[in-house]
PDB file of C-alpha atoms and ligand atoms in Angstrom:
ATOM      1  CA  UNK D   1      85.893  89.255 100.998  1.00  0.00           C
ATOM      2  CA  UNK D   2      84.336  90.109  97.282  1.00  0.00           C
ATOM      3  CA  UNK D   3      83.267  93.767  97.460  1.00  0.00           C
ATOM      4  CA  UNK D   4      81.386  95.354  94.652  1.00  0.00           C
ATOM      5  CA  UNK D   5      81.520  99.539  94.243  1.00  0.00           C
ATOM      6  CA  UNK D   6      78.843 100.882  91.766  1.00  0.00           C
ATOM      7  CA  UNK D   7      79.809 104.351  90.747  1.00  0.00           C
ATOM      8  CA  UNK D   8      83.565 104.460  90.971  1.00  0.00           C
ATOM      9  CA  UNK D   9      84.369 108.705  91.378  1.00  0.00           C
ATOM     10  CA  UNK D  10      85.584 110.248  94.628  1.00  0.00           C
ATOM     11  CA  UNK D  11      84.350 107.902  97.258  1.00  0.00           C
ATOM     12  CA  UNK D  12      83.588 104.969  95.450  1.00  0.00           C
ATOM     13  CA  UNK D  13      87.290 105.230  94.129  1.00  0.00           C
ATOM     14  CA  UNK D  14      88.860 106.016  97.130  1.00  0.00           C
ATOM     15  CA  UNK D  15      87.021 103.158  99.104  1.00  0.00           C
ATOM     16  CA  UNK D  16      88.467 100.631  96.437  1.00  0.00           C
ATOM     17  CA  UNK D  17      91.788 101.829  96.799  1.00  0.00           C
ATOM     18  CA  UNK D  18      91.674 101.202 100.703  1.00  0.00           C
ATOM     19  CA  UNK D  19      89.463  98.211 100.625  1.00  0.00           C
ATOM     20  CA  UNK D  20      91.823  96.624  97.884  1.00  0.00           C
ATOM     21  CA  UNK D  21      95.095  97.949  99.817  1.00  0.00           C
ATOM     22  CA  UNK D  22      93.509  96.053 103.144  1.00  0.00           C
ATOM     23  CA  UNK D  23      93.531  92.409 100.890  1.00  0.00           C
ATOM     24  CA  UNK D  24      89.574  92.674  99.541  1.00  0.00           C
ATOM     25  CA  UNK D  25      89.173  92.026  95.715  1.00  0.00           C
ATOM     26  CA  UNK D  26      87.252  94.792  94.732  1.00  0.00           C
ATOM     27  CA  UNK D  27      84.623  94.357  91.694  1.00  0.00           C
ATOM     28  CA  UNK D  28      84.069  98.305  90.500  1.00  0.00           C
ATOM     29  CA  UNK D  29      80.870  98.849  88.613  1.00  0.00           C
ATOM     30  CA  UNK D  30      80.658 102.656  86.411  1.00  0.00           C
ATOM     31  CA  UNK D  31      78.302 104.370  83.986  1.00  0.00           C
ATOM     32  CA  UNK D  32      81.151 104.993  81.192  1.00  0.00           C
ATOM     33  CA  UNK D  33      83.635 102.188  79.960  1.00  0.00           C
ATOM     34  CA  UNK D  34      86.442 105.114  80.429  1.00  0.00           C
ATOM     35  CA  UNK D  35      86.079 105.407  84.056  1.00  0.00           C
ATOM     36  CA  UNK D  36      86.403 101.662  84.190  1.00  0.00           C
ATOM     37  CA  UNK D  37      89.542 101.951  82.276  1.00  0.00           C
ATOM     38  CA  UNK D  38      91.093 104.041  84.576  1.00  0.00           C
ATOM     39  CA  UNK D  39      89.940 102.519  87.716  1.00  0.00           C
ATOM     40  CA  UNK D  40      91.913  99.334  86.378  1.00  0.00           C
ATOM     41  CA  UNK D  41      94.996 101.261  85.544  1.00  0.00           C
ATOM     42  CA  UNK D  42      94.803 103.287  88.865  1.00  0.00           C
ATOM     43  CA  UNK D  43      94.178 100.313  90.935  1.00  0.00           C
ATOM     44  CA  UNK D  44      91.378 100.910  92.172  1.00  0.00           C
ATOM     45  CA  UNK D  45      89.656  97.643  91.333  1.00  0.00           C
ATOM     46  CA  UNK D  46      90.800  94.285  90.564  1.00  0.00           C
ATOM     47  CA  UNK D  47      87.719  94.476  87.687  1.00  0.00           C
ATOM     48  CA  UNK D  48      85.458  96.645  86.469  1.00  0.00           C
ATOM     49  CA  UNK D  49      82.710  96.512  84.045  1.00  0.00           C
ATOM     50  CA  UNK D  50      80.041  98.864  83.221  1.00  0.00           C
ATOM     51  CA  UNK D  51      77.556  95.792  83.677  1.00  0.00           C
ATOM     52  CA  UNK D  52      76.332  94.975  86.922  1.00  0.00           C
ATOM     53  CA  UNK D  53      76.439  91.286  85.854  1.00  0.00           C
ATOM     54  CA  UNK D  54      80.037  91.558  87.256  1.00  0.00           C
ATOM     55  CA  UNK D  55      78.670  91.762  90.862  1.00  0.00           C
ATOM     56  CA  UNK D  56      76.886  88.128  91.159  1.00  0.00           C
ATOM     57  CA  UNK D  57      79.697  86.747  93.374  1.00  0.00           C
ATOM     58  CA  UNK D  58      80.063  90.236  95.807  1.00  0.00           C
ATOM     59  CA  UNK D  59      79.411  89.530  98.962  1.00  0.00           C
ATOM     60  CA  UNK D  60      78.782  93.219  99.812  1.00  0.00           C
ATOM     61  CA  UNK D  61      78.187  96.371  97.464  1.00  0.00           C
ATOM     62  CA  UNK D  62      78.436 100.057  98.084  1.00  0.00           C
ATOM     63  CA  UNK D  63      76.313 101.975  96.395  1.00  0.00           C
ATOM     64  CA  UNK D  64      78.356 105.336  95.548  1.00  0.00           C
ATOM     65  CA  UNK D  65      76.192 106.702  92.801  1.00  0.00           C
ATOM     66  CA  UNK D  66      74.938 110.272  93.331  1.00  0.00           C
ATOM     67  CA  UNK D  67      71.546 110.025  94.937  1.00  0.00           C
ATOM     68  CA  UNK D  68      69.763 111.275  92.104  1.00  0.00           C
ATOM     69  CA  UNK D  69      70.303 107.946  90.436  1.00  0.00           C
ATOM     70  CA  UNK D  70      70.478 105.548  93.545  1.00  0.00           C
ATOM     71  CA  UNK D  71      66.940 103.706  93.224  1.00  0.00           C
ATOM     72  CA  UNK D  72      67.517 103.124  89.628  1.00  0.00           C
ATOM     73  CA  UNK D  73      70.990 101.800  90.124  1.00  0.00           C
ATOM     74  CA  UNK D  74      69.710  99.514  93.043  1.00  0.00           C
ATOM     75  CA  UNK D  75      66.293  98.172  90.789  1.00  0.00           C
ATOM     76  CA  UNK D  76      68.824  97.830  88.150  1.00  0.00           C
ATOM     77  CA  UNK D  77      71.724  95.899  90.119  1.00  0.00           C
ATOM     78  CA  UNK D  78      68.771  93.432  92.319  1.00  0.00           C
ATOM     79  CA  UNK D  79      68.388  91.116  89.187  1.00  0.00           C
ATOM     80  CA  UNK D  80      72.314  89.761  89.430  1.00  0.00           C
ATOM     81  CA  UNK D  81      73.274  89.688  92.989  1.00  0.00           C
ATOM     82  CA  UNK D  82      73.114  86.677  95.286  1.00  0.00           C
ATOM     83  CA  UNK D  83      70.597  86.482  97.986  1.00  0.00           C
ATOM     84  CA  UNK D  84      72.826  86.782 100.600  1.00  0.00           C
ATOM     85  CA  UNK D  85      74.869  90.034  99.342  1.00  0.00           C
ATOM     86  CA  UNK D  86      74.858  92.945 101.718  1.00  0.00           C
ATOM     87  CA  UNK D  87      73.941  96.226 100.192  1.00  0.00           C
ATOM     88  CA  UNK D  88      75.230  99.346 101.301  1.00  0.00           C
ATOM     89  CA  UNK D  89      75.365 102.830 100.080  1.00  0.00           C
ATOM     90  CA  UNK D  90      77.303 106.036 101.056  1.00  0.00           C
ATOM     91  CA  UNK D  91      74.821 108.778 100.052  1.00  0.00           C
ATOM     92  CA  UNK D  92      75.230 112.100 102.513  1.00  0.00           C
ATOM     93  CA  UNK D  93      71.349 111.780 102.875  1.00  0.00           C
ATOM     94  CA  UNK D  94      69.987 109.005 104.670  1.00  0.00           C
ATOM     95  CA  UNK D  95      66.431 109.273 105.461  1.00  0.00           C
ATOM     96  CA  UNK D  96      65.295 109.244 101.863  1.00  0.00           C
ATOM     97  CA  UNK D  97      67.495 106.362 100.977  1.00  0.00           C
ATOM     98  CA  UNK D  98      66.605 104.133 103.578  1.00  0.00           C
ATOM     99  CA  UNK D  99      62.967 104.463 102.890  1.00  0.00           C
ATOM    100  CA  UNK D 100      63.384 104.321  99.136  1.00  0.00           C
ATOM    101  CA  UNK D 101      66.114 101.115  99.274  1.00  0.00           C
ATOM    102  CA  UNK D 102      65.222  98.960 102.467  1.00  0.00           C
ATOM    103  CA  UNK D 103      61.686  97.907 100.735  1.00  0.00           C
ATOM    104  CA  UNK D 104      63.739  97.022  97.509  1.00  0.00           C
ATOM    105  CA  UNK D 105      66.607  94.764  99.126  1.00  0.00           C
ATOM    106  CA  UNK D 106      65.690  93.756 102.883  1.00  0.00           C
ATOM    107  CA  UNK D 107      69.615  93.419 103.549  1.00  0.00           C
ATOM    108  CA  UNK D 108      70.461  97.021 103.322  1.00  0.00           C
ATOM    109  CA  UNK D 109      72.509  99.030 105.870  1.00  0.00           C
ATOM    110  CA  UNK D 110      72.375 102.598 105.482  1.00  0.00           C
ATOM    111  CA  UNK D 111      75.946 104.153 105.551  1.00  0.00           C
ATOM    112  CA  UNK D 112      77.403 107.622 104.861  1.00  0.00           C
ATOM    113  CA  UNK D 113      81.205 108.136 105.476  1.00  0.00           C
ATOM    114  CA  UNK D 114      81.756 112.010 106.300  1.00  0.00           C
ATOM    115  CA  UNK D 115      84.777 112.548 104.050  1.00  0.00           C
ATOM    116  CA  UNK D 116      85.426 114.185 101.098  1.00  0.00           C
ATOM    117  CA  UNK D 117      86.746 117.182  99.282  1.00  0.00           C
ATOM    118  CA  UNK D 118      85.736 119.677  96.261  1.00  0.00           C
ATOM    119  CA  UNK D 119      87.067 117.249  94.013  1.00  0.00           C
ATOM    120  CA  UNK D 120      84.700 114.375  91.597  1.00  0.00           C
ATOM    121  CA  UNK D 121      84.784 111.273  89.470  1.00  0.00           C
ATOM    122  CA  UNK D 122      87.856 108.710  89.220  1.00  0.00           C
ATOM    123  CA  UNK D 123      90.579 110.879  88.934  1.00  0.00           C
ATOM    124  CA  UNK D 124      90.078 112.191  92.493  1.00  0.00           C
ATOM    125  CA  UNK D 125      90.018 109.116  94.146  1.00  0.00           C
ATOM    126  CA  UNK D 126      92.729 108.625  96.969  1.00  0.00           C
ATOM    127  CA  UNK D 127      94.407 106.395  99.646  1.00  0.00           C
ATOM    128  CA  UNK D 128      93.151 107.379 103.035  1.00  0.00           C
ATOM    129  CA  UNK D 129      90.233 109.728 102.403  1.00  0.00           C
ATOM    130  CA  UNK D 130      88.246 108.032 105.090  1.00  0.00           C
ATOM    131  CA  UNK D 131      91.158 108.039 107.850  1.00  0.00           C
ATOM    132  CA  UNK D 132      89.598 109.901 111.455  1.00  0.00           C
ATOM    133  CA  UNK D 133      86.132 110.406 109.641  1.00  0.00           C
ATOM    134  CA  UNK D 134      83.111 109.853 111.147  1.00  0.00           C
ATOM    135  CA  UNK D 135      81.269 106.524 109.318  1.00  0.00           C
ATOM    136  CA  UNK D 136      78.113 107.200 110.314  1.00  0.00           C
ATOM    137  CA  UNK D 137      75.471 103.542 110.072  1.00  0.00           C
ATOM    138  CA  UNK D 138      71.490 103.862 110.154  1.00  0.00           C
ATOM    139  CA  UNK D 139      70.024 100.505 110.842  1.00  0.00           C
ATOM    140  CA  UNK D 140      66.437 100.380 111.374  1.00  0.00           C
ATOM    141  CA  UNK D 141      64.567  97.745 112.946  1.00  0.00           C
ATOM    142  CA  UNK D 142      64.382  95.959 110.185  1.00  0.00           C
ATOM    143  CA  UNK D 143      67.945  95.704 109.186  1.00  0.00           C
ATOM    144  CA  UNK D 144      69.208  92.293 110.212  1.00  0.00           C
ATOM    145  CA  UNK D 145      71.887  93.054 112.859  1.00  0.00           C
ATOM    146  CA  UNK D 146      74.958  90.562 111.354  1.00  0.00           C
ATOM    147  CA  UNK D 147      75.059  92.796 108.318  1.00  0.00           C
ATOM    148  CA  UNK D 148      75.496  95.930 110.257  1.00  0.00           C
ATOM    149  CA  UNK D 149      78.186  94.282 112.090  1.00  0.00           C
ATOM    150  CA  UNK D 150      79.574  93.053 108.516  1.00  0.00           C
ATOM    151  CA  UNK D 151      79.935  96.537 106.979  1.00  0.00           C
ATOM    152  CA  UNK D 152      81.090  97.796 110.474  1.00  0.00           C
ATOM    153  CA  UNK D 153      83.914  95.496 110.245  1.00  0.00           C
ATOM    154  CA  UNK D 154      84.897  96.754 106.590  1.00  0.00           C
ATOM    155  CA  UNK D 155      85.327 100.065 107.245  1.00  0.00           C
ATOM    156  CA  UNK D 156      86.353 100.143 110.897  1.00  0.00           C
ATOM    157  CA  UNK D 157      90.066  99.369 109.243  1.00  0.00           C
ATOM    158  CA  UNK D 158      90.048 102.380 107.099  1.00  0.00           C
ATOM    159  CA  UNK D 159      90.196 104.205 110.374  1.00  0.00           C
ATOM    160  CA  UNK D 160      87.151 105.556 110.480  1.00  0.00           C
ATOM    161  CA  UNK D 161      84.934 106.417 113.829  1.00  0.00           C
ATOM    162  CA  UNK D 162      81.556 104.591 113.473  1.00  0.00           C
ATOM    163  CA  UNK D 163      78.515 106.384 114.660  1.00  0.00           C
ATOM    164  CA  UNK D 164      74.955 104.517 114.757  1.00  0.00           C
ATOM    165  CA  UNK D 165      71.917 106.875 114.633  1.00  0.00           C
ATOM    166  CA  UNK D 166      68.276 106.584 112.860  1.00  0.00           C
ATOM    167  CA  UNK D 167      68.435 108.017 109.290  1.00  0.00           C
ATOM    168  CA  UNK D 168      66.144 110.670 110.549  1.00  0.00           C
ATOM    169  CA  UNK D 169      68.686 111.468 113.326  1.00  0.00           C
ATOM    170  CA  UNK D 170      71.324 111.821 110.621  1.00  0.00           C
ATOM    171  CA  UNK D 171      69.586 114.010 108.342  1.00  0.00           C
ATOM    172  CA  UNK D 172      68.817 116.828 111.217  1.00  0.00           C
ATOM    173  CA  UNK D 173      72.474 116.358 112.691  1.00  0.00           C
ATOM    174  CA  UNK D 174      74.103 116.765 108.875  1.00  0.00           C
ATOM    175  CA  UNK D 175      71.073 119.618 108.165  1.00  0.00           C
ATOM    176  CA  UNK D 176      73.276 121.663 110.595  1.00  0.00           C
ATOM    177  CA  UNK D 177      76.810 120.797 110.030  1.00  0.00           C
ATOM    178  CA  UNK D 178      76.897 119.746 106.398  1.00  0.00           C
ATOM    179  CA  UNK D 179      74.088 120.898 104.231  1.00  0.00           C
ATOM    180  CA  UNK D 180      73.353 124.171 106.210  1.00  0.00           C
ATOM    181  CA  UNK D 181      77.135 125.563 105.796  1.00  0.00           C
ATOM    182  CA  UNK D 182      77.157 124.501 101.845  1.00  0.00           C
ATOM    183  CA  UNK D 183      74.234 126.888 101.398  1.00  0.00           C
ATOM    184  CA  UNK D 184      75.274 129.529 103.680  1.00  0.00           C
ATOM    185  CA  UNK D 185      78.835 129.385 102.147  1.00  0.00           C
ATOM    186  CA  UNK D 186      77.026 129.567  98.408  1.00  0.00           C
ATOM    187  CA  UNK D 187      74.861 133.057  99.735  1.00  0.00           C
ATOM    188  CA  UNK D 188      78.402 134.164 100.942  1.00  0.00           C
ATOM    189  CA  UNK D 189      79.638 134.190  97.589  1.00  0.00           C
ATOM    190  CA  UNK D 190      76.248 135.452  95.902  1.00  0.00           C
ATOM    191  CA  UNK D 191      76.222 138.357  98.125  1.00  0.00           C
ATOM    192  CA  UNK D 192      79.873 139.297  97.262  1.00  0.00           C
ATOM    193  CA  UNK D 193      79.279 139.296  93.864  1.00  0.00           C
ATOM    194  CA  UNK D 194      76.227 141.561  94.187  1.00  0.00           C
ATOM    195  CA  UNK D 195      78.442 144.298  94.930  1.00  0.00           C
ATOM    196  CA  UNK D 196      77.446 147.268  92.393  1.00  0.00           C
ATOM    197  CA  UNK D 197      81.033 148.973  92.274  1.00  0.00           C
ATOM    198  CA  UNK D 198      83.237 147.052  89.445  1.00  0.00           C
ATOM    199  CA  UNK D 199      86.179 148.433  91.128  1.00  0.00           C
ATOM    200  CA  UNK D 200      85.322 147.668  94.946  1.00  0.00           C
ATOM    201  CA  UNK D 201      84.367 144.084  93.852  1.00  0.00           C
ATOM    202  CA  UNK D 202      87.898 143.645  91.593  1.00  0.00           C
ATOM    203  CA  UNK D 203      89.490 144.939  95.073  1.00  0.00           C
ATOM    204  CA  UNK D 204      87.290 142.593  97.042  1.00  0.00           C
ATOM    205  CA  UNK D 205      88.563 139.944  95.021  1.00  0.00           C
ATOM    206  CA  UNK D 206      92.239 141.269  95.071  1.00  0.00           C
ATOM    207  CA  UNK D 207      92.195 141.089  99.369  1.00  0.00           C
ATOM    208  CA  UNK D 208      90.419 137.934  99.832  1.00  0.00           C
ATOM    209  CA  UNK D 209      92.288 135.519 101.793  1.00  0.00           C
ATOM    210  CA  UNK D 210      92.530 132.871 104.485  1.00  0.00           C
ATOM    211  CA  UNK D 211      89.237 133.742 105.830  1.00  0.00           C
ATOM    212  CA  UNK D 212      87.307 134.195 102.511  1.00  0.00           C
ATOM    213  CA  UNK D 213      88.735 130.336 101.365  1.00  0.00           C
ATOM    214  CA  UNK D 214      87.428 129.301 104.786  1.00  0.00           C
ATOM    215  CA  UNK D 215      84.062 130.767 104.627  1.00  0.00           C
ATOM    216  CA  UNK D 216      83.494 130.090 100.687  1.00  0.00           C
ATOM    217  CA  UNK D 217      84.851 126.991 100.432  1.00  0.00           C
ATOM    218  CA  UNK D 218      82.119 124.582 101.018  1.00  0.00           C
ATOM    219  CA  UNK D 219      79.555 126.789  98.255  1.00  0.00           C
ATOM    220  CA  UNK D 220      82.099 126.958  95.754  1.00  0.00           C
ATOM    221  CA  UNK D 221      82.733 122.838  95.729  1.00  0.00           C
ATOM    222  CA  UNK D 222      80.455 120.315  93.472  1.00  0.00           C
ATOM    223  CA  UNK D 223      77.159 121.621  92.245  1.00  0.00           C
ATOM    224  CA  UNK D 224      75.443 119.017  91.930  1.00  0.00           C
ATOM    225  CA  UNK D 225      75.936 117.452  95.362  1.00  0.00           C
ATOM    226  CA  UNK D 226      74.913 120.902  97.014  1.00  0.00           C
ATOM    227  CA  UNK D 227      71.915 120.478  94.818  1.00  0.00           C
ATOM    228  CA  UNK D 228      70.962 116.928  96.029  1.00  0.00           C
ATOM    229  CA  UNK D 229      71.443 117.754  99.432  1.00  0.00           C
ATOM    230  CA  UNK D 230      68.995 119.855  99.306  1.00  0.00           C
ATOM    231  CA  UNK D 231      66.432 118.232  97.117  1.00  0.00           C
ATOM    232  CA  UNK D 232      66.768 114.856  99.329  1.00  0.00           C
ATOM    233  CA  UNK D 233      66.886 116.774 102.710  1.00  0.00           C
ATOM    234  CA  UNK D 234      64.465 119.328 101.991  1.00  0.00           C
ATOM    235  CA  UNK D 235      62.892 119.372 105.261  1.00  0.00           C
ATOM    236  CA  UNK D 236      65.517 119.069 107.541  1.00  0.00           C
ATOM    237  CA  UNK D 237      67.535 121.494 105.442  1.00  0.00           C
ATOM    238  CA  UNK D 238      64.672 123.850 105.513  1.00  0.00           C
ATOM    239  CA  UNK D 239      64.156 123.801 109.261  1.00  0.00           C
ATOM    240  CA  UNK D 240      67.963 124.722 109.678  1.00  0.00           C
ATOM    241  CA  UNK D 241      68.051 127.615 107.153  1.00  0.00           C
ATOM    242  CA  UNK D 242      64.685 129.513 108.861  1.00  0.00           C
ATOM    243  CA  UNK D 243      66.960 128.903 112.179  1.00  0.00           C
ATOM    244  CA  UNK D 244      69.848 130.412 110.618  1.00  0.00           C
ATOM    245  CA  UNK D 245      67.653 133.121 109.243  1.00  0.00           C
ATOM    246  CA  UNK D 246      66.062 134.185 112.484  1.00  0.00           C
ATOM    247  CA  UNK D 247      69.920 134.089 114.152  1.00  0.00           C
ATOM    248  CA  UNK D 248      71.146 136.515 111.100  1.00  0.00           C
ATOM    249  CA  UNK D 249      68.014 138.942 111.976  1.00  0.00           C
ATOM    250  CA  UNK D 250      69.216 138.871 115.333  1.00  0.00           C
ATOM    251  CA  UNK D 251      72.704 139.878 114.676  1.00  0.00           C
ATOM    252  CA  UNK D 252      71.278 142.317 112.237  1.00  0.00           C
ATOM    253  CA  UNK D 253      69.284 144.167 115.039  1.00  0.00           C
ATOM    254  CA  UNK D 254      72.275 144.198 117.790  1.00  0.00           C
ATOM    255  CA  UNK D 255      74.361 146.001 114.987  1.00  0.00           C
ATOM    256  CA  UNK D 256      71.405 148.446 114.486  1.00  0.00           C
ATOM    257  CA  UNK D 257      71.315 149.233 117.507  1.00  0.00           C
ATOM    258  CA  UNK D 258      74.565 149.998 118.483  1.00  0.00           C
ATOM    259  CA  UNK D 259      74.582 147.106 121.162  1.00  0.00           C
ATOM    260  CA  UNK D 260      78.175 146.481 121.025  1.00  0.00           C
ATOM    261  CA  UNK D 261      77.868 144.156 124.413  1.00  0.00           C
ATOM    262  CA  UNK D 262      75.029 141.964 123.283  1.00  0.00           C
ATOM    263  CA  UNK D 263      76.921 141.208 120.122  1.00  0.00           C
ATOM    264  CA  UNK D 264      80.427 140.650 122.270  1.00  0.00           C
ATOM    265  CA  UNK D 265      78.756 138.484 124.463  1.00  0.00           C
ATOM    266  CA  UNK D 266      77.082 136.479 121.211  1.00  0.00           C
ATOM    267  CA  UNK D 267      80.475 136.053 119.635  1.00  0.00           C
ATOM    268  CA  UNK D 268      82.300 135.222 123.180  1.00  0.00           C
ATOM    269  CA  UNK D 269      80.048 132.187 123.522  1.00  0.00           C
ATOM    270  CA  UNK D 270      80.764 130.826 119.854  1.00  0.00           C
ATOM    271  CA  UNK D 271      84.315 131.367 120.809  1.00  0.00           C
ATOM    272  CA  UNK D 272      83.842 128.875 123.654  1.00  0.00           C
ATOM    273  CA  UNK D 273      81.268 126.379 122.143  1.00  0.00           C
ATOM    274  CA  UNK D 274      83.081 125.980 118.802  1.00  0.00           C
ATOM    275  CA  UNK D 275      85.834 123.553 119.641  1.00  0.00           C
ATOM    276  CA  UNK D 276      82.744 120.913 120.505  1.00  0.00           C
ATOM    277  CA  UNK D 277      82.392 120.747 117.164  1.00  0.00           C
ATOM    278  CA  UNK D 278      85.661 120.127 116.011  1.00  0.00           C
ATOM    279  CA  UNK D 279      86.618 117.342 118.469  1.00  0.00           C
TER     280      UNK D 279
HETATM  281  P1  LIG W 301      81.588 111.592  92.352  1.00  0.00           P
HETATM  282  O1  LIG W 301      83.000 111.840  92.260  1.00  0.00           O
HETATM  283  O2  LIG W 301      80.600 112.262  91.112  1.00  0.00           O
HETATM  284  O3  LIG W 301      81.362 109.726  91.657  1.00  0.00           O
HETATM  285  C1  LIG W 301      80.006 109.220  91.280  1.00  0.00           C
HETATM  286  C2  LIG W 301      80.304 108.275  90.070  1.00  0.00           C
HETATM  287  O4  LIG W 301      78.972 107.975  89.848  1.00  0.00           O
HETATM  288  C3  LIG W 301      80.573 108.789  89.122  1.00  0.00           C
HETATM  289  O5  LIG W 301      82.458 108.847  88.828  1.00  0.00           O
HETATM  290  C4  LIG W 301      79.813 108.205  88.021  1.00  0.00           C
HETATM  291  O6  LIG W 301      80.715 107.689  87.329  1.00  0.00           O
HETATM  292  C5  LIG W 301      78.909 107.726  88.177  1.00  0.00           C
HETATM  293  N1  LIG W 301      77.671 108.370  88.074  1.00  0.00           N
HETATM  294  C6  LIG W 301      77.792 109.750  88.201  1.00  0.00           C
HETATM  295  N2  LIG W 301      76.474 109.563  87.441  1.00  0.00           N
HETATM  296  C7  LIG W 301      75.609 108.108  87.215  1.00  0.00           C
HETATM  297  C8  LIG W 301      74.374 107.690  86.777  1.00  0.00           C
HETATM  298  N3  LIG W 301      73.329 108.679  85.882  1.00  0.00           N
HETATM  299  N4  LIG W 301      74.091 106.728  86.614  1.00  0.00           N
HETATM  300  C9  LIG W 301      75.389 105.986  86.612  1.00  0.00           C
HETATM  301  N5  LIG W 301      76.371 105.749  87.353  1.00  0.00           N
HETATM  302  C10 LIG W 301      76.747 107.269  87.205  1.00  0.00           C
HETATM  303  O7  LIG W 301      80.647 111.639  93.216  1.00  0.00           O
HETATM  304  P2  LIG W 301      80.977 111.707  94.877  1.00  0.00           P
HETATM  305  O8  LIG W 301      81.509 113.004  95.551  1.00  0.00           O
HETATM  306  O9  LIG W 301      81.880 110.229  95.022  1.00  0.00           O
HETATM  307  O10 LIG W 301      79.611 110.884  95.468  1.00  0.00           O
HETATM  308  C11 LIG W 301      79.265 110.140  95.403  1.00  0.00           C
HETATM  309  C12 LIG W 301      78.139 109.673  96.569  1.00  0.00           C
HETATM  310  O11 LIG W 301      79.258 109.952  97.883  1.00  0.00           O
HETATM  311  C13 LIG W 301      77.011 110.620  96.495  1.00  0.00           C
HETATM  312  O12 LIG W 301      75.950 110.032  96.940  1.00  0.00           O
HETATM  313  C14 LIG W 301      77.047 111.364  97.653  1.00  0.00           C
HETATM  314  O13 LIG W 301      75.954 112.248  98.516  1.00  0.00           O
HETATM  315  C15 LIG W 301      77.945 110.652  98.614  1.00  0.00           C
HETATM  316  N6  LIG W 301      79.139 111.662  99.489  1.00  0.00           N
HETATM  317  C16 LIG W 301      79.812 112.498  98.664  1.00  0.00           C
HETATM  318  C17 LIG W 301      81.135 113.238  99.685  1.00  0.00           C
HETATM  319  C18 LIG W 301      81.727 114.004  99.110  1.00  0.00           C
HETATM  320  O14 LIG W 301      82.056 114.747 100.125  1.00  0.00           O
HETATM  321  N7  LIG W 301      81.750 114.420  97.215  1.00  0.00           N
HETATM  322  C19 LIG W 301      80.649 112.828 100.632  1.00  0.00           C
HETATM  323  C20 LIG W 301      80.671 111.644 101.424  1.00  0.00           C
HETATM  324  C21 LIG W 301      79.292 110.796 100.739  1.00  0.00           C
HETATM  325  P3  LIG W 301      81.055 107.411  85.682  1.00  0.00           P
HETATM  326  O15 LIG W 301      82.111 108.559  85.402  1.00  0.00           O
HETATM  327  O16 LIG W 301      81.265 106.069  85.473  1.00  0.00           O
HETATM  328  O17 LIG W 301      80.064 108.368  84.823  1.00  0.00           O
END
């Protein structure tokens, strides 16, 4: 199949590597000509260009740019696509993306591969990034079911676990397990940095070990990605943050009241239920 990828960064580049390895012809479009050159050198694409005219023969096009430029990217792309081309995207937010892109191109399937790391750009592209990861598809009543099937058959061989849900349910679920953790982790870093005694702060930095590495990781990643999660999933994220604040307040109250059994009960419940999120 002829596959187009727009935005040759971590996600777009990694998709290119795997889809080529599976025998597809991959055509890449990116903003910078150096990125196109590196994508060819690294074997991410068969051909690359800064111009969307390259995608005239694409059967399926993955939009892999940052969320903030997706609408402009699709508008620029549309005049160059064949009428039968299936568009899909990899954005971390689905409600806003689907509402924006679906009216522009009816043959559109919202998607979100739930894999990544703290790196970005073409050099971060890697093989097998999506192995074992959920790949969420968010068709609406208007999405052609044959196109959903085509996208599903393309991404299933990457050894992903396919899920279908509405864009709204996707955004509420990822607010809990992806976007809220980024904001909590970012606040943790800010709180630590607010330590007023420089000697204590230096000591804390020296003593930080695996626990701090785990809890600060998602808040110390790509700032643009974190900002866009908040900007484009604002409602669901604020709802999760409000609930988190309430639970933090409850923990503060338990500690203030020396309610050690109450605190232990909560922590025991967490210990019991955490594996349900990490199957
Ligand atoms: P990335 O590594 O920064 O790659 C995005 C690429 O898009 C860049 O390499 C850049 O190519 C191109 N681009 C940037 N700004 C552009 C602009 N203004 N116009 C046109 N092209 C532009 O980002 P990513 O992590 O792959 O994220 C891409 C998408 O995947 C986002 O929508 C994000 O929500 C989604 N996603 C990310 C993750 C994650 O963990 N990172 C996971 C799942 C989904 P040039 O070098 O040519 O400028």
